[in-house]
PDB file of C-alpha atoms in Angstrom:
ATOM      1  CA  MET A   1      -5.054 -22.536   0.297  1.00  0.00           C
ATOM      2  CA  ALA A   2      -1.267 -22.929   1.257  1.00  0.00           C
ATOM      3  CA  THR A   3       0.493 -20.080   2.992  1.00  0.00           C
ATOM      4  CA  ILE A   4       2.168 -17.914   0.484  1.00  0.00           C
ATOM      5  CA  PHE A   5       5.268 -16.887   2.621  1.00  0.00           C
ATOM      6  CA  PRO A   6       6.963 -19.566   4.475  1.00  0.00           C
ATOM      7  CA  ASP A   7       7.768 -18.664   8.442  1.00  0.00           C
ATOM      8  CA  THR A   8      11.379 -18.745   7.572  1.00  0.00           C
ATOM      9  CA  GLU A   9      11.121 -15.986   4.886  1.00  0.00           C
ATOM     10  CA  LYS A  10       8.924 -13.963   7.186  1.00  0.00           C
ATOM     11  CA  GLY A  11      11.501 -13.774   9.758  1.00  0.00           C
ATOM     12  CA  GLU A  12      14.166 -12.751   7.266  1.00  0.00           C
ATOM     13  CA  SER A  13      12.032 -10.422   5.458  1.00  0.00           C
ATOM     14  CA  THR A  14      10.717  -8.541   8.573  1.00  0.00           C
ATOM     15  CA  GLN A  15      14.170  -7.889   9.780  1.00  0.00           C
ATOM     16  CA  ASP A  16      15.074  -6.427   6.283  1.00  0.00           C
ATOM     17  CA  ALA A  17      12.169  -3.989   6.425  1.00  0.00           C
ATOM     18  CA  ARG A  18      13.341  -0.792   7.991  1.00  0.00           C
ATOM     19  CA  ARG A  19      11.790   2.233   9.281  1.00  0.00           C
ATOM     20  CA  THR A  20      12.841   5.145   7.426  1.00  0.00           C
ATOM     21  CA  ASP A  21      11.406   8.003   9.453  1.00  0.00           C
ATOM     22  CA  HIS A  22       8.009   9.171  11.039  1.00  0.00           C
ATOM     23  CA  GLU A  23       5.322  10.636   8.948  1.00  0.00           C
ATOM     24  CA  ARG A  24       2.002  12.298   9.637  1.00  0.00           C
ATOM     25  CA  LEU A  25      -1.214  11.159   7.698  1.00  0.00           C
ATOM     26  CA  ALA A  26      -4.001  13.057   6.717  1.00  0.00           C
ATOM     27  CA  THR A  27      -7.283  12.469   8.470  1.00  0.00           C
ATOM     28  CA  GLY A  28      -9.159   9.325   7.627  1.00  0.00           C
ATOM     29  CA  SER A  29      -9.008   7.476   4.161  1.00  0.00           C
ATOM     30  CA  LEU A  30      -8.154   9.841   0.961  1.00  0.00           C
ATOM     31  CA  ALA A  31      -9.900   7.101  -1.211  1.00  0.00           C
ATOM     32  CA  THR A  32     -13.345   7.026   0.310  1.00  0.00           C
ATOM     33  CA  ASP A  33     -16.125   8.920  -1.235  1.00  0.00           C
ATOM     34  CA  GLY A  34     -19.939   8.707  -1.136  1.00  0.00           C
ATOM     35  CA  ASP A  35     -20.556   6.574  -4.090  1.00  0.00           C
ATOM     36  CA  GLU A  36     -18.388   3.829  -2.772  1.00  0.00           C
ATOM     37  CA  ARG A  37     -19.861   3.113   0.631  1.00  0.00           C
ATOM     38  CA  GLN A  38     -21.555   0.008  -0.162  1.00  0.00           C
ATOM     39  CA  SER A  39     -21.629  -3.046   2.142  1.00  0.00           C
ATOM     40  CA  TRP A  40     -18.213  -4.796   2.179  1.00  0.00           C
ATOM     41  CA  GLU A  41     -19.790  -8.244   1.792  1.00  0.00           C
ATOM     42  CA  THR A  42     -16.982 -10.624   1.038  1.00  0.00           C
ATOM     43  CA  GLU A  43     -14.408  -8.273   0.472  1.00  0.00           C
ATOM     44  CA  TRP A  44     -11.443  -8.133   2.835  1.00  0.00           C
ATOM     45  CA  CYS A  45      -9.865  -4.917   1.288  1.00  0.00           C
ATOM     46  CA  ARG A  46     -10.203  -2.483  -1.375  1.00  0.00           C
ATOM     47  CA  LEU A  47      -7.398  -0.799  -3.329  1.00  0.00           C
ATOM     48  CA  ALA A  48      -7.078   2.743  -4.478  1.00  0.00           C
ATOM     49  CA  TYR A  49      -4.330   3.700  -6.684  1.00  0.00           C
ATOM     50  CA  TRP A  50      -2.949   7.201  -6.702  1.00  0.00           C
ATOM     51  CA  GLU A  51      -0.444   9.326  -8.801  1.00  0.00           C
ATOM     52  CA  LEU A  52       0.658  12.296  -6.617  1.00  0.00           C
ATOM     53  CA  GLN A  53      -2.576  13.722  -5.293  1.00  0.00           C
ATOM     54  CA  GLN A  54      -4.898  12.493  -8.220  1.00  0.00           C
ATOM     55  CA  ARG A  55      -6.483   9.117  -7.706  1.00  0.00           C
ATOM     56  CA  VAL A  56      -6.700   6.980 -10.885  1.00  0.00           C
ATOM     57  CA  GLY A  57      -9.643   4.941 -11.560  1.00  0.00           C
ATOM     58  CA  ARG A  58     -12.259   3.378  -8.960  1.00  0.00           C
ATOM     59  CA  GLN A  59     -11.495   1.413  -6.163  1.00  0.00           C
ATOM     60  CA  PHE A  60     -10.586  -2.390  -6.733  1.00  0.00           C
ATOM     61  CA  SER A  61     -12.460  -4.829  -4.845  1.00  0.00           C
ATOM     62  CA  VAL A  62     -10.564  -7.900  -3.471  1.00  0.00           C
ATOM     63  CA  ARG A  63     -12.206 -11.107  -2.463  1.00  0.00           C
ATOM     64  CA  LEU A  64      -9.599 -13.528  -3.190  1.00  0.00           C
ATOM     65  CA  ARG A  65      -7.011 -14.189  -0.427  1.00  0.00           C
ATOM     66  CA  ALA A  66      -4.136 -13.246  -2.641  1.00  0.00           C
ATOM     67  CA  VAL A  67      -4.029 -10.064  -5.066  1.00  0.00           C
ATOM     68  CA  ASP A  68      -1.190  -8.920  -7.137  1.00  0.00           C
ATOM     69  CA  VAL A  69      -0.803  -5.182  -8.085  1.00  0.00           C
ATOM     70  CA  PHE A  70       1.603  -4.589 -10.980  1.00  0.00           C
ATOM     71  CA  GLY A  71       2.272  -2.521 -13.869  1.00  0.00           C
ATOM     72  CA  GLY A  72       1.803  -3.171 -17.602  1.00  0.00           C
ATOM     73  CA  GLY A  73       5.289  -3.247 -18.946  1.00  0.00           C
ATOM     74  CA  GLY A  74       5.997  -6.026 -21.371  1.00  0.00           C
ATOM     75  CA  GLY A  75       2.463  -6.822 -21.819  1.00  0.00           C
ATOM     76  CA  THR A  76       1.914  -7.984 -18.216  1.00  0.00           C
ATOM     77  CA  CYS A  77      -1.549  -6.686 -18.062  1.00  0.00           C
ATOM     78  CA  GLY A  78      -2.596  -9.512 -20.600  1.00  0.00           C
ATOM     79  CA  SER A  79      -0.741 -12.300 -18.727  1.00  0.00           C
ATOM     80  CA  GLY A  80      -3.770 -13.675 -17.043  1.00  0.00           C
ATOM     81  CA  ARG A  81      -2.367 -12.525 -13.648  1.00  0.00           C
ATOM     82  CA  HIS A  82      -5.285 -11.930 -11.108  1.00  0.00           C
ATOM     83  CA  GLY A  83      -5.018  -8.499  -9.591  1.00  0.00           C
ATOM     84  CA  LEU A  84      -4.901  -4.706 -10.241  1.00  0.00           C
ATOM     85  CA  CYS A  85      -3.046  -3.838 -13.531  1.00  0.00           C
ATOM     86  CA  LEU A  86      -2.205  -0.073 -12.963  1.00  0.00           C
ATOM     87  CA  ASP A  87      -1.462   0.534 -16.690  1.00  0.00           C
ATOM     88  CA  ALA A  88      -5.055  -0.701 -17.486  1.00  0.00           C
ATOM     89  CA  LEU A  89      -6.598   2.016 -15.144  1.00  0.00           C
ATOM     90  CA  ASP A  90      -5.336   4.728 -17.514  1.00  0.00           C
ATOM     91  CA  THR A  91      -4.120   3.754 -20.921  1.00  0.00           C
ATOM     92  CA  ARG A  92      -2.884   7.287 -21.598  1.00  0.00           C
ATOM     93  CA  GLU A  93       0.812   8.238 -21.387  1.00  0.00           C
ATOM     94  CA  PRO A  94       1.379  10.181 -17.709  1.00  0.00           C
ATOM     95  CA  GLN A  95       1.989  13.698 -18.390  1.00  0.00           C
ATOM     96  CA  VAL A  96       4.061  14.280 -15.381  1.00  0.00           C
ATOM     97  CA  GLU A  97       7.672  12.912 -16.101  1.00  0.00           C
ATOM     98  CA  GLN A  98       8.331  11.493 -12.455  1.00  0.00           C
ATOM     99  CA  VAL A  99       4.964   9.551 -12.687  1.00  0.00           C
ATOM    100  CA  ARG A 100       6.022   8.285 -16.002  1.00  0.00           C
ATOM    101  CA  LYS A 101       9.448   7.159 -14.775  1.00  0.00           C
ATOM    102  CA  THR A 102       8.136   5.676 -11.614  1.00  0.00           C
ATOM    103  CA  ARG A 103       5.386   3.676 -13.135  1.00  0.00           C
ATOM    104  CA  ALA A 104       7.778   2.136 -15.572  1.00  0.00           C
ATOM    105  CA  LYS A 105       9.533   0.775 -12.581  1.00  0.00           C
ATOM    106  CA  ILE A 106       6.815  -0.918 -10.900  1.00  0.00           C
ATOM    107  CA  GLY A 107       7.037  -4.066 -13.006  1.00  0.00           C
ATOM    108  CA  LEU A 108       5.820  -7.052 -11.128  1.00  0.00           C
ATOM    109  CA  GLY A 109       4.778  -4.855  -8.232  1.00  0.00           C
ATOM    110  CA  VAL A 110       3.540  -6.357  -5.004  1.00  0.00           C
ATOM    111  CA  THR A 111       1.574  -9.424  -3.760  1.00  0.00           C
ATOM    112  CA  LEU A 112      -0.950  -8.653  -0.854  1.00  0.00           C
ATOM    113  CA  SER A 113      -2.024 -12.092   0.919  1.00  0.00           C
ATOM    114  CA  LEU A 114      -4.430 -12.564   3.725  1.00  0.00           C
ATOM    115  CA  GLU A 115      -2.952 -15.162   5.901  1.00  0.00           C
ATOM    116  CA  SER A 116      -4.195 -16.701   9.188  1.00  0.00           C
ATOM    117  CA  ASP A 117      -1.386 -14.612  10.981  1.00  0.00           C
ATOM    118  CA  GLY A 118      -2.332 -11.305   9.211  1.00  0.00           C
ATOM    119  CA  VAL A 119      -1.967  -9.245   6.071  1.00  0.00           C
ATOM    120  CA  TRP A 120       1.352  -9.767   4.185  1.00  0.00           C
ATOM    121  CA  LEU A 121       2.958  -7.641   1.409  1.00  0.00           C
ATOM    122  CA  TYR A 122       5.578  -9.292  -0.661  1.00  0.00           C
ATOM    123  CA  ASN A 123       7.789  -6.905  -2.968  1.00  0.00           C
ATOM    124  CA  ARG A 124       8.108  -8.702  -6.471  1.00  0.00           C
ATOM    125  CA  SER A 125       9.540  -5.674  -8.109  1.00  0.00           C
ATOM    126  CA  GLN A 126      12.882  -4.673  -8.825  1.00  0.00           C
ATOM    127  CA  GLU A 127      12.607  -1.552  -6.783  1.00  0.00           C
ATOM    128  CA  PRO A 128      11.985  -0.906  -2.979  1.00  0.00           C
ATOM    129  CA  VAL A 129       8.440  -0.266  -1.843  1.00  0.00           C
ATOM    130  CA  PHE A 130       7.469   2.000   1.281  1.00  0.00           C
ATOM    131  CA  VAL A 131       4.839   1.282   3.547  1.00  0.00           C
ATOM    132  CA  SER A 132       3.021   3.085   6.203  1.00  0.00           C
ATOM    133  CA  SER A 133       0.289   1.352   8.447  1.00  0.00           C
ATOM    134  CA  PRO A 134      -0.812   2.170  11.976  1.00  0.00           C
ATOM    135  CA  ALA A 135      -0.152  -1.640  12.891  1.00  0.00           C
ATOM    136  CA  LEU A 136       3.487  -1.214  12.308  1.00  0.00           C
ATOM    137  CA  ASP A 137       3.868   1.596  14.981  1.00  0.00           C
ATOM    138  CA  ALA A 138       4.152  -0.281  18.155  1.00  0.00           C
ATOM    139  CA  ALA A 139       3.981   2.737  20.216  1.00  0.00           C
ATOM    140  CA  ALA A 140       0.832   3.845  18.238  1.00  0.00           C
ATOM    141  CA  ALA A 141       1.218   7.365  19.371  1.00  0.00           C
ATOM    142  CA  LYS A 142       2.222  10.995  18.107  1.00  0.00           C
ATOM    143  CA  ALA A 143       3.340   9.674  14.816  1.00  0.00           C
ATOM    144  CA  LEU A 144       3.274   6.683  12.114  1.00  0.00           C
ATOM    145  CA  LEU A 145       6.315   5.028  10.624  1.00  0.00           C
ATOM    146  CA  VAL A 146       7.294   4.511   7.099  1.00  0.00           C
ATOM    147  CA  TRP A 147       8.970   1.007   6.577  1.00  0.00           C
ATOM    148  CA  ARG A 148      11.305   0.179   3.360  1.00  0.00           C
ATOM    149  CA  VAL A 149      10.622  -3.177   2.011  1.00  0.00           C
ATOM    150  CA  ALA A 150      13.431  -4.377  -0.444  1.00  0.00           C
ATOM    151  CA  PRO A 151      12.845  -6.346  -3.591  1.00  0.00           C
ATOM    152  CA  GLY A 152      12.127  -9.927  -2.915  1.00  0.00           C
ATOM    153  CA  HIS A 153      11.253  -9.498   0.812  1.00  0.00           C
ATOM    154  CA  CYS A 154       7.901  -9.320   2.662  1.00  0.00           C
ATOM    155  CA  LEU A 155       6.368  -7.665   5.651  1.00  0.00           C
ATOM    156  CA  CYS A 156       3.276  -8.205   7.771  1.00  0.00           C
ATOM    157  CA  ILE A 157       1.388  -4.784   7.434  1.00  0.00           C
ATOM    158  CA  PHE A 158      -1.668  -5.724   9.315  1.00  0.00           C
ATOM    159  CA  ASP A 159      -2.971  -8.314  12.001  1.00  0.00           C
ATOM    160  CA  PRO A 160      -6.632  -8.457  12.057  1.00  0.00           C
ATOM    161  CA  ALA A 161      -6.261 -10.260  15.608  1.00  0.00           C
ATOM    162  CA  THR A 162      -4.562  -7.368  17.168  1.00  0.00           C
ATOM    163  CA  PRO A 163      -5.706  -4.343  15.275  1.00  0.00           C
ATOM    164  CA  PRO A 164      -4.006  -0.978  16.185  1.00  0.00           C
ATOM    165  CA  PRO A 165      -6.103   1.480  18.390  1.00  0.00           C
ATOM    166  CA  ALA A 166      -7.485   4.653  17.136  1.00  0.00           C
ATOM    167  CA  VAL A 167      -4.744   7.180  17.006  1.00  0.00           C
ATOM    168  CA  SER A 168      -5.117  10.947  16.815  1.00  0.00           C
ATOM    169  CA  LEU A 169      -2.122  13.184  15.663  1.00  0.00           C
ATOM    170  CA  PRO A 170      -1.402  16.783  16.769  1.00  0.00           C
ATOM    171  CA  HIS A 171      -2.628  19.123  14.154  1.00  0.00           C
ATOM    172  CA  VAL A 172      -3.890  16.320  11.885  1.00  0.00           C
ATOM    173  CA  GLY A 173      -6.696  14.609  13.798  1.00  0.00           C
ATOM    174  CA  PRO A 174      -7.887  11.005  13.814  1.00  0.00           C
ATOM    175  CA  VAL A 175      -6.032   8.528  11.536  1.00  0.00           C
ATOM    176  CA  ASP A 176      -7.811   5.469   9.921  1.00  0.00           C
ATOM    177  CA  PRO A 177      -6.070   2.472  11.728  1.00  0.00           C
ATOM    178  CA  ARG A 178      -7.220   0.399   8.905  1.00  0.00           C
ATOM    179  CA  SER A 179      -5.735   2.123   5.978  1.00  0.00           C
ATOM    180  CA  VAL A 180      -2.494   1.212   4.764  1.00  0.00           C
ATOM    181  CA  ARG A 181      -0.200   3.241   2.230  1.00  0.00           C
ATOM    182  CA  ILE A 182       2.234   1.907  -0.070  1.00  0.00           C
ATOM    183  CA  SER A 183       4.482   4.050  -2.272  1.00  0.00           C
ATOM    184  CA  PHE A 184       6.395   2.503  -5.286  1.00  0.00           C
ATOM    185  CA  ALA A 185      10.271   3.194  -5.719  1.00  0.00           C
ATOM    186  CA  LYS A 186       9.993   6.415  -3.749  1.00  0.00           C
ATOM    187  CA  GLY A 187      10.064   7.169  -0.058  1.00  0.00           C
ATOM    188  CA  TRP A 188       8.652   9.950   1.980  1.00  0.00           C
ATOM    189  CA  GLY A 189       8.839  11.547   5.304  1.00  0.00           C
ATOM    190  CA  PRO A 190      11.091  14.184   6.990  1.00  0.00           C
ATOM    191  CA  LYS A 191      14.458  12.637   5.410  1.00  0.00           C
ATOM    192  CA  TYR A 192      13.042  12.880   1.990  1.00  0.00           C
ATOM    193  CA  SER A 193      12.353  15.674  -0.369  1.00  0.00           C
ATOM    194  CA  ARG A 194       8.608  14.126  -0.324  1.00  0.00           C
ATOM    195  CA  ARG A 195       7.113  14.972   3.199  1.00  0.00           C
ATOM    196  CA  ASP A 196       3.940  13.402   2.553  1.00  0.00           C
ATOM    197  CA  VAL A 197       2.761  10.280   0.664  1.00  0.00           C
ATOM    198  CA  THR A 198       0.462  12.480  -1.707  1.00  0.00           C
ATOM    199  CA  ALA A 199       3.889  13.744  -3.047  1.00  0.00           C
ATOM    200  CA  CYS A 200       5.056  10.354  -4.161  1.00  0.00           C
ATOM    201  CA  PRO A 201       4.469   9.657  -7.934  1.00  0.00           C
ATOM    202  CA  CYS A 202       2.887   6.182  -7.794  1.00  0.00           C
ATOM    203  CA  TRP A 203       1.084   4.926  -4.453  1.00  0.00           C
ATOM    204  CA  LEU A 204      -1.550   2.644  -3.371  1.00  0.00           C
ATOM    205  CA  GLU A 205      -3.893   2.801  -0.502  1.00  0.00           C
ATOM    206  CA  VAL A 206      -5.226  -0.469   0.895  1.00  0.00           C
ATOM    207  CA  LEU A 207      -8.567  -0.107   2.784  1.00  0.00           C
ATOM    208  CA  LEU A 208      -9.043  -3.051   4.886  1.00  0.00           C
ATOM    209  CA  ALA A 209     -12.593  -4.079   5.722  1.00  0.00           C
ATOM    210  CA  PRO A 210     -13.963  -3.213   9.183  1.00  0.00           C
ATOM    211  CA  PRO A 211     -14.345  -5.843  11.683  1.00  0.00           C
ATOM    212  CA  SER A 212     -17.261  -8.227  11.481  1.00  0.00           C
TER     213      SER A 212
END
């Protein structure tokens, strides 16, 4: 399969992605529960979609090397795109206004691609997305960083060849080094009104498969 993101684009996009500030994550993965701990088999990641502190739908298994995560505005969910259509998870109108407004902005969403040099995120929407991954914190100590990825840009969010070490944060405990969190349109951290990702209206948890 051809690489989705050319090398030149990677360099430009990585420079554009900016750290917005530090954040502290809750212990482990928020999405894991007892009835979904079956063997990974051929999956390379699983996706869990959240609205504030409420998970919507079940985990979505990813086996193909690229997957889209997108909204359903304009009939996108029926367009034949491969991936996770967020509106199809819950066809009811969101009761919380901030969730309703943010979900309407997701549009084409993001593409996650497993490449030879790591897992890449490409922002296809018209709004920025915000990313927290242990792999993006070179210091790997005391705190994790939140990165802003502008529309039309991409960022390597995880490199399986050099996985991050286990991190334990003060007053929080161990952080899952293979869990990546992506918020659509809204950032979080000390410089935002939202201090934690669970305060973001629409966000995604990417659970990467354990090393074989």
